[in-house]
Amino acid sequence: MPYDILVLATGSDAILPRHTPGHDAKGVFVYRTIDDLVNLIDFAGTRKDSVGAVVGGGLLGLEAAKAMMDLESFAQVKLIERNKWVLSRQLDEDAGTMVVQQVRDLGLDVKLSKRVKSIKVDGDNSVSGVVFEDGEEMDCSTICFAIGVRARDDLALSSGLECAERGGGIVVGDDLATSQPDIYAIGECASWQGQTFGLIAPGVEMADVLAFNLTQAKLHSPRAFKRPDLSTKLKLLGVDVASFGDFFADRDGPKHLPPKYTRKLKASAGPEAAPETPTVKTLTYKDPFQNVYKKYLFTADGKYLLG
């Protein structure tokens, strides 16, 4: 089938840890598509008053745990997270620990700093529990993995397009072009500046930029895909959580500084001096009684909010 311009928007798949013994047992699910949810609901109906487990304490893992609690098929739902707190990609330890306490108060059993070594199965290859790397065991009838996504870049790989490491996405530039002329990639299958995005907002921005460039760029100057909106919000659990901007600037150093502030730093350092590492100052408000935690990250002069 011939084409003039080709856009790859092949998306991504939920990761299932195929190196883990028992990953193919009855009762193992991922939380990704409508079919995944229908299969999980149907299976849960045959496992009344059992224990359900969710592996992964990110945004999707918490939502999956709430969905399983709402099914009322399970006597208990347990969340397994390998880090010391949940939502470690969005929150610092203070905020993440506060969320852990709040979801525990809602009835969700949270197990922290736990890695699954293997899945226990019974005689007919149905899930009966998990074994952790520290040797502890836990009984359950159902396991839902919410541990991230892998870009669907198989088509691009077999076509000779440049891709990041296996499953790392199709490499694109600021114009969203791949390594071959007239082929573009957008969404969760695309790797821009070494990163893929498992959120909808960057995919919509990519589609917007590319649609403009393919239809109107001849009349105007073409647009470039810039740093996307990575703000996230936790839904479903009744716990209000949101992060946006450069929210780890104090931990990892600021990724993006306002141009005016950068010029000011260079001017104060002088033409000969090495550029000074910009410091970040935080303003934090914590109320353990009302379960409120707010953290604002500023440039050192306090004039620019970073996240």
Short mmCIF file of C-alpha atoms in Angstrom, two decimals:
data_model
loop_
_atom_site.label_atom_id
_atom_site.label_comp_id
_atom_site.label_asym_id
_atom_site.label_seq_id
_atom_site.Cartn_x
_atom_site.Cartn_y
_atom_site.Cartn_z
CA MET A 1 0.00 0.00 0.00
CA PRO A 2 1.86 3.12 -1.15
CA TYR A 3 1.98 6.33 0.90
CA ASP A 4 3.37 9.85 0.70
CA ILE A 5 3.58 10.38 4.45
CA LEU A 6 3.33 7.73 7.17
CA VAL A 7 2.55 8.42 10.85
CA LEU A 8 3.22 5.63 13.36
CA ALA A 9 0.92 5.79 16.38
CA THR A 10 1.20 2.20 17.59
CA GLY A 11 1.04 3.03 21.31
CA SER A 12 2.34 0.76 24.05
CA ASP A 13 1.62 -2.47 25.92
CA ALA A 14 1.35 -3.03 29.65
CA ILE A 15 4.45 -4.73 31.03
CA LEU A 16 4.04 -8.28 32.29
CA PRO A 17 7.20 -9.61 33.99
CA ARG A 18 7.71 -12.69 31.83
CA HIS A 19 10.93 -13.57 33.68
CA THR A 20 8.89 -14.14 36.87
CA PRO A 21 7.94 -17.82 37.43
CA GLY A 22 4.15 -18.21 37.37
CA HIS A 23 3.46 -15.09 35.26
CA ASP A 24 1.28 -17.18 32.92
CA ALA A 25 -0.95 -18.66 35.66
CA LYS A 26 -4.74 -18.28 35.75
CA GLY A 27 -5.50 -15.19 37.80
CA VAL A 28 -2.66 -12.97 36.49
CA PHE A 29 -3.84 -9.76 34.81
CA VAL A 30 -2.61 -6.39 33.61
CA TYR A 31 -4.61 -3.14 33.93
CA ARG A 32 -4.62 -1.53 30.52
CA THR A 33 -7.52 -2.17 28.11
CA ILE A 34 -11.27 -2.62 28.42
CA ASP A 35 -10.76 -6.33 27.67
CA ASP A 36 -8.30 -6.57 30.57
CA LEU A 37 -10.92 -5.14 32.93
CA VAL A 38 -13.74 -7.36 31.62
CA ASN A 39 -11.55 -10.45 32.08
CA LEU A 40 -10.58 -9.35 35.59
CA ILE A 41 -14.22 -8.72 36.58
CA ASP A 42 -15.32 -12.12 35.18
CA PHE A 43 -12.51 -13.94 36.98
CA ALA A 44 -13.15 -12.11 40.27
CA GLY A 45 -16.73 -13.39 40.19
CA THR A 46 -15.39 -16.95 40.49
CA ARG A 47 -13.10 -16.12 43.43
CA LYS A 48 -15.51 -14.80 46.09
CA ASP A 49 -14.03 -13.74 49.46
CA SER A 50 -10.44 -14.30 48.32
CA VAL A 51 -7.47 -11.93 48.43
CA GLY A 52 -6.63 -9.74 45.43
CA ALA A 53 -3.17 -8.24 44.92
CA VAL A 54 -1.93 -5.34 42.81
CA VAL A 55 1.77 -5.06 41.98
CA GLY A 56 2.87 -1.44 41.45
CA GLY A 57 2.16 1.60 43.60
CA GLY A 58 2.04 4.22 40.87
CA LEU A 59 -1.00 6.14 39.63
CA LEU A 60 -2.35 3.16 37.69
CA GLY A 61 -1.63 0.70 40.52
CA LEU A 62 -3.61 2.74 43.04
CA GLU A 63 -6.49 3.06 40.59
CA ALA A 64 -6.40 -0.70 39.91
CA ALA A 65 -6.47 -1.40 43.66
CA LYS A 66 -9.50 0.87 44.12
CA ALA A 67 -11.26 -0.84 41.18
CA MET A 68 -10.64 -4.26 42.76
CA MET A 69 -11.91 -3.03 46.13
CA ASP A 70 -15.10 -1.80 44.44
CA LEU A 71 -15.76 -5.24 42.91
CA GLU A 72 -16.63 -6.60 46.37
CA SER A 73 -15.53 -10.06 45.21
CA PHE A 74 -12.42 -9.84 47.35
CA ALA A 75 -12.33 -10.08 51.13
CA GLN A 76 -9.16 -7.97 51.00
CA VAL A 77 -7.03 -6.16 48.44
CA LYS A 78 -3.27 -5.76 48.94
CA LEU A 79 -0.95 -3.36 47.13
CA ILE A 80 2.69 -4.38 46.61
CA GLU A 81 5.19 -1.57 46.00
CA ARG A 82 8.97 -1.99 45.67
CA ASN A 83 9.81 1.54 46.90
CA LYS A 84 9.49 3.00 50.40
CA TRP A 85 6.34 4.94 49.48
CA VAL A 86 3.69 5.03 46.75
CA LEU A 87 3.62 7.45 43.78
CA SER A 88 7.42 7.71 43.90
CA ARG A 89 7.48 9.21 40.39
CA GLN A 90 5.28 12.12 41.46
CA LEU A 91 5.82 12.65 45.19
CA ASP A 92 8.65 13.00 47.68
CA GLU A 93 8.88 10.76 50.75
CA ASP A 94 6.86 13.02 53.08
CA ALA A 95 3.94 13.30 50.65
CA GLY A 96 4.12 9.65 49.55
CA THR A 97 4.12 8.43 53.16
CA MET A 98 1.05 10.57 53.87
CA VAL A 99 -0.77 9.00 50.89
CA VAL A 100 0.16 5.51 52.15
CA GLN A 101 -1.50 6.27 55.48
CA GLN A 102 -4.61 7.66 53.80
CA VAL A 103 -5.12 4.66 51.49
CA ARG A 104 -4.54 2.31 54.43
CA ASP A 105 -7.31 4.16 56.27
CA LEU A 106 -9.57 3.39 53.26
CA GLY A 107 -9.00 -0.33 53.81
CA LEU A 108 -6.21 -1.03 51.33
CA ASP A 109 -3.35 -3.12 52.75
CA VAL A 110 -0.08 -1.60 51.45
CA LYS A 111 3.16 -3.61 51.49
CA LEU A 112 6.23 -1.41 50.90
CA SER A 113 9.82 -2.28 49.87
CA LYS A 114 8.62 -5.63 48.49
CA ARG A 115 9.70 -7.24 45.19
CA VAL A 116 7.91 -10.27 43.75
CA LYS A 117 10.28 -13.19 43.18
CA SER A 118 7.73 -15.76 41.97
CA ILE A 119 4.01 -16.46 41.77
CA LYS A 120 2.78 -19.56 43.57
CA VAL A 121 0.35 -21.80 41.65
CA ASP A 122 -1.82 -24.75 42.60
CA GLY A 123 -2.54 -27.99 40.73
CA ASP A 124 -4.52 -26.46 37.84
CA ASN A 125 -2.04 -23.58 37.33
CA SER A 126 -4.17 -21.04 39.22
CA VAL A 127 -2.59 -18.32 41.37
CA SER A 128 -2.37 -19.23 45.05
CA GLY A 129 0.06 -16.57 46.29
CA VAL A 130 3.36 -14.76 45.80
CA VAL A 131 6.88 -15.20 47.13
CA PHE A 132 8.90 -12.03 47.75
CA GLU A 133 12.64 -11.65 47.26
CA ASP A 134 13.13 -11.40 51.05
CA GLY A 135 11.56 -14.88 51.44
CA GLU A 136 8.21 -13.76 52.83
CA GLU A 137 5.10 -15.32 51.27
CA MET A 138 1.56 -13.99 50.82
CA ASP A 139 -1.60 -15.84 49.82
CA CYS A 140 -3.87 -14.44 47.08
CA SER A 141 -6.07 -15.68 44.25
CA THR A 142 -5.66 -12.81 41.79
CA ILE A 143 -2.71 -10.60 40.80
CA CYS A 144 -2.94 -7.46 38.69
CA PHE A 145 0.34 -5.99 37.41
CA ALA A 146 0.49 -2.20 36.97
CA ILE A 147 4.24 -1.73 36.61
CA GLY A 148 4.49 0.43 33.52
CA VAL A 149 4.29 0.21 29.75
CA ARG A 150 6.56 -0.77 26.86
CA ALA A 151 6.46 1.08 23.55
CA ARG A 152 5.15 -0.95 20.60
CA ASP A 153 8.12 -0.37 18.31
CA ASP A 154 8.29 -3.84 16.68
CA LEU A 155 7.04 -2.54 13.31
CA ALA A 156 9.62 0.26 13.33
CA LEU A 157 12.43 -2.13 14.29
CA SER A 158 11.59 -4.57 11.51
CA SER A 159 11.43 -1.65 9.05
CA GLY A 160 14.92 -0.43 9.94
CA LEU A 161 13.89 2.76 11.75
CA GLU A 162 16.12 3.96 14.57
CA CYS A 163 14.71 2.91 17.96
CA ALA A 164 15.87 3.30 21.52
CA GLU A 165 16.88 0.12 23.38
CA ARG A 166 14.47 -2.80 23.05
CA GLY A 167 11.00 -1.51 23.80
CA GLY A 168 12.37 1.99 24.29
CA GLY A 169 10.39 3.61 21.50
CA ILE A 170 10.88 5.03 18.00
CA VAL A 171 13.44 7.83 18.05
CA VAL A 172 12.00 11.16 16.87
CA GLY A 173 13.26 14.74 16.69
CA ASP A 174 11.52 17.99 17.62
CA ASP A 175 9.61 17.76 14.32
CA LEU A 176 8.52 14.20 15.32
CA ALA A 177 10.26 12.76 12.23
CA THR A 178 11.90 9.35 12.52
CA SER A 179 15.26 8.38 11.02
CA GLN A 180 13.58 7.88 7.60
CA PRO A 181 12.15 10.74 5.53
CA ASP A 182 8.35 11.16 5.49
CA ILE A 183 7.85 8.76 8.42
CA TYR A 184 6.77 10.24 11.75
CA ALA A 185 5.90 8.78 15.18
CA ILE A 186 3.67 10.19 17.90
CA GLY A 187 2.27 9.10 21.24
CA GLU A 188 3.49 6.37 23.55
CA CYS A 189 5.49 4.60 20.81
CA ALA A 190 7.73 7.67 20.27
CA SER A 191 11.03 8.33 22.08
CA TRP A 192 11.78 12.07 22.26
CA GLN A 193 15.08 13.19 23.83
CA GLY A 194 15.54 9.71 25.28
CA GLN A 195 12.17 9.45 26.98
CA THR A 196 8.78 7.95 26.26
CA PHE A 197 5.56 9.25 27.79
CA GLY A 198 2.93 6.97 29.29
CA LEU A 199 0.48 9.85 29.66
CA ILE A 200 -2.17 11.12 27.26
CA ALA A 201 -1.28 14.84 27.29
CA PRO A 202 2.12 14.54 25.52
CA GLY A 203 0.51 12.35 22.83
CA VAL A 204 -2.18 14.95 22.18
CA GLU A 205 0.49 17.68 21.98
CA MET A 206 2.51 15.60 19.50
CA ALA A 207 -0.58 15.03 17.33
CA ASP A 208 -1.36 18.75 17.43
CA VAL A 209 2.16 19.78 16.38
CA LEU A 210 2.39 17.20 13.58
CA ALA A 211 -1.13 17.89 12.24
CA PHE A 212 -0.26 21.59 12.00
CA ASN A 213 3.07 20.92 10.28
CA LEU A 214 1.56 18.52 7.72
CA THR A 215 -1.35 20.80 6.82
CA GLN A 216 -0.40 24.43 7.45
CA ALA A 217 3.38 24.73 7.80
CA LYS A 218 3.79 25.90 4.19
CA LEU A 219 1.80 29.03 5.04
CA HIS A 220 3.44 29.52 8.46
CA SER A 221 6.67 28.48 10.14
CA PRO A 222 6.58 24.83 11.32
CA ARG A 223 6.03 24.09 14.98
CA ALA A 224 8.42 22.11 17.17
CA PHE A 225 7.46 19.68 19.92
CA LYS A 226 8.70 21.14 23.19
CA ARG A 227 8.77 20.01 26.79
CA PRO A 228 5.35 18.43 27.29
CA ASP A 229 2.83 18.76 30.10
CA LEU A 230 3.63 15.97 32.58
CA SER A 231 1.24 17.07 35.32
CA THR A 232 -0.58 14.15 36.92
CA LYS A 233 -3.57 13.74 39.18
CA LEU A 234 -4.74 10.75 41.19
CA LYS A 235 -8.35 9.80 40.51
CA LEU A 236 -10.83 7.37 42.10
CA LEU A 237 -9.35 6.92 45.58
CA GLY A 238 -10.86 9.97 47.26
CA VAL A 239 -7.36 11.26 48.04
CA ASP A 240 -6.48 14.53 46.27
CA VAL A 241 -2.98 14.25 44.82
CA ALA A 242 -1.44 16.34 42.04
CA SER A 243 2.04 17.32 40.89
CA PHE A 244 3.11 19.58 38.04
CA GLY A 245 6.07 21.56 36.76
CA ASP A 246 9.63 20.55 37.69
CA PHE A 247 8.47 18.90 40.92
CA PHE A 248 11.78 17.11 41.67
CA ALA A 249 13.97 20.18 41.01
CA ASP A 250 15.24 20.15 44.61
CA ARG A 251 16.22 16.47 44.43
CA ASP A 252 17.54 16.18 40.86
CA GLY A 253 18.45 19.79 40.11
CA PRO A 254 16.33 22.06 37.92
CA LYS A 255 15.79 20.75 34.39
CA HIS A 256 14.42 23.96 32.91
CA LEU A 257 15.00 27.49 34.19
CA PRO A 258 13.27 30.67 33.00
CA PRO A 259 15.44 32.43 30.35
CA LYS A 260 15.46 35.69 32.34
CA TYR A 261 16.77 33.87 35.41
CA THR A 262 19.45 32.07 33.38
CA ARG A 263 20.65 35.38 31.91
CA LYS A 264 20.77 36.89 35.37
CA LEU A 265 22.90 34.00 36.66
CA LYS A 266 25.34 34.39 33.77
CA ALA A 267 25.57 38.14 34.29
CA SER A 268 26.25 37.82 38.02
CA ALA A 269 28.92 35.14 37.44
CA GLY A 270 30.83 37.27 34.95
CA PRO A 271 32.16 36.29 31.52
CA GLU A 272 35.19 34.34 32.82
CA ALA A 273 33.53 32.45 35.68
CA ALA A 274 32.17 28.94 35.35
CA PRO A 275 28.39 28.97 35.49
CA GLU A 276 27.17 28.48 39.04
CA THR A 277 24.91 25.52 39.74
CA PRO A 278 21.52 27.09 40.33
CA THR A 279 20.06 26.33 43.74
CA VAL A 280 16.42 25.59 44.36
CA LYS A 281 14.57 26.70 47.46
CA THR A 282 11.42 25.00 48.70
CA LEU A 283 8.48 26.33 50.66
CA THR A 284 6.73 23.46 52.44
CA TYR A 285 3.47 23.34 54.38
CA LYS A 286 2.58 20.17 56.27
CA ASP A 287 -0.48 19.59 58.44
CA PRO A 288 -0.58 15.98 59.73
CA PHE A 289 -3.96 16.54 61.40
CA GLN A 290 -5.78 17.53 58.20
CA ASN A 291 -3.55 15.36 55.96
CA VAL A 292 -2.44 18.37 53.91
CA TYR A 293 0.99 18.59 52.29
CA LYS A 294 2.01 21.36 49.92
CA LYS A 295 5.45 21.97 48.48
CA TYR A 296 6.45 24.83 46.20
CA LEU A 297 9.84 24.84 44.45
CA PHE A 298 11.35 28.23 43.58
CA THR A 299 14.51 29.58 42.03
CA ALA A 300 16.96 30.79 44.67
CA ASP A 301 15.77 34.41 44.39
CA GLY A 302 12.17 33.32 45.05
CA LYS A 303 10.87 35.01 41.89
CA TYR A 304 10.09 31.98 39.71
CA LEU A 305 7.93 29.00 40.62
CA LEU A 306 9.43 25.82 39.13
CA GLY A 307 6.97 23.17 40.36
#
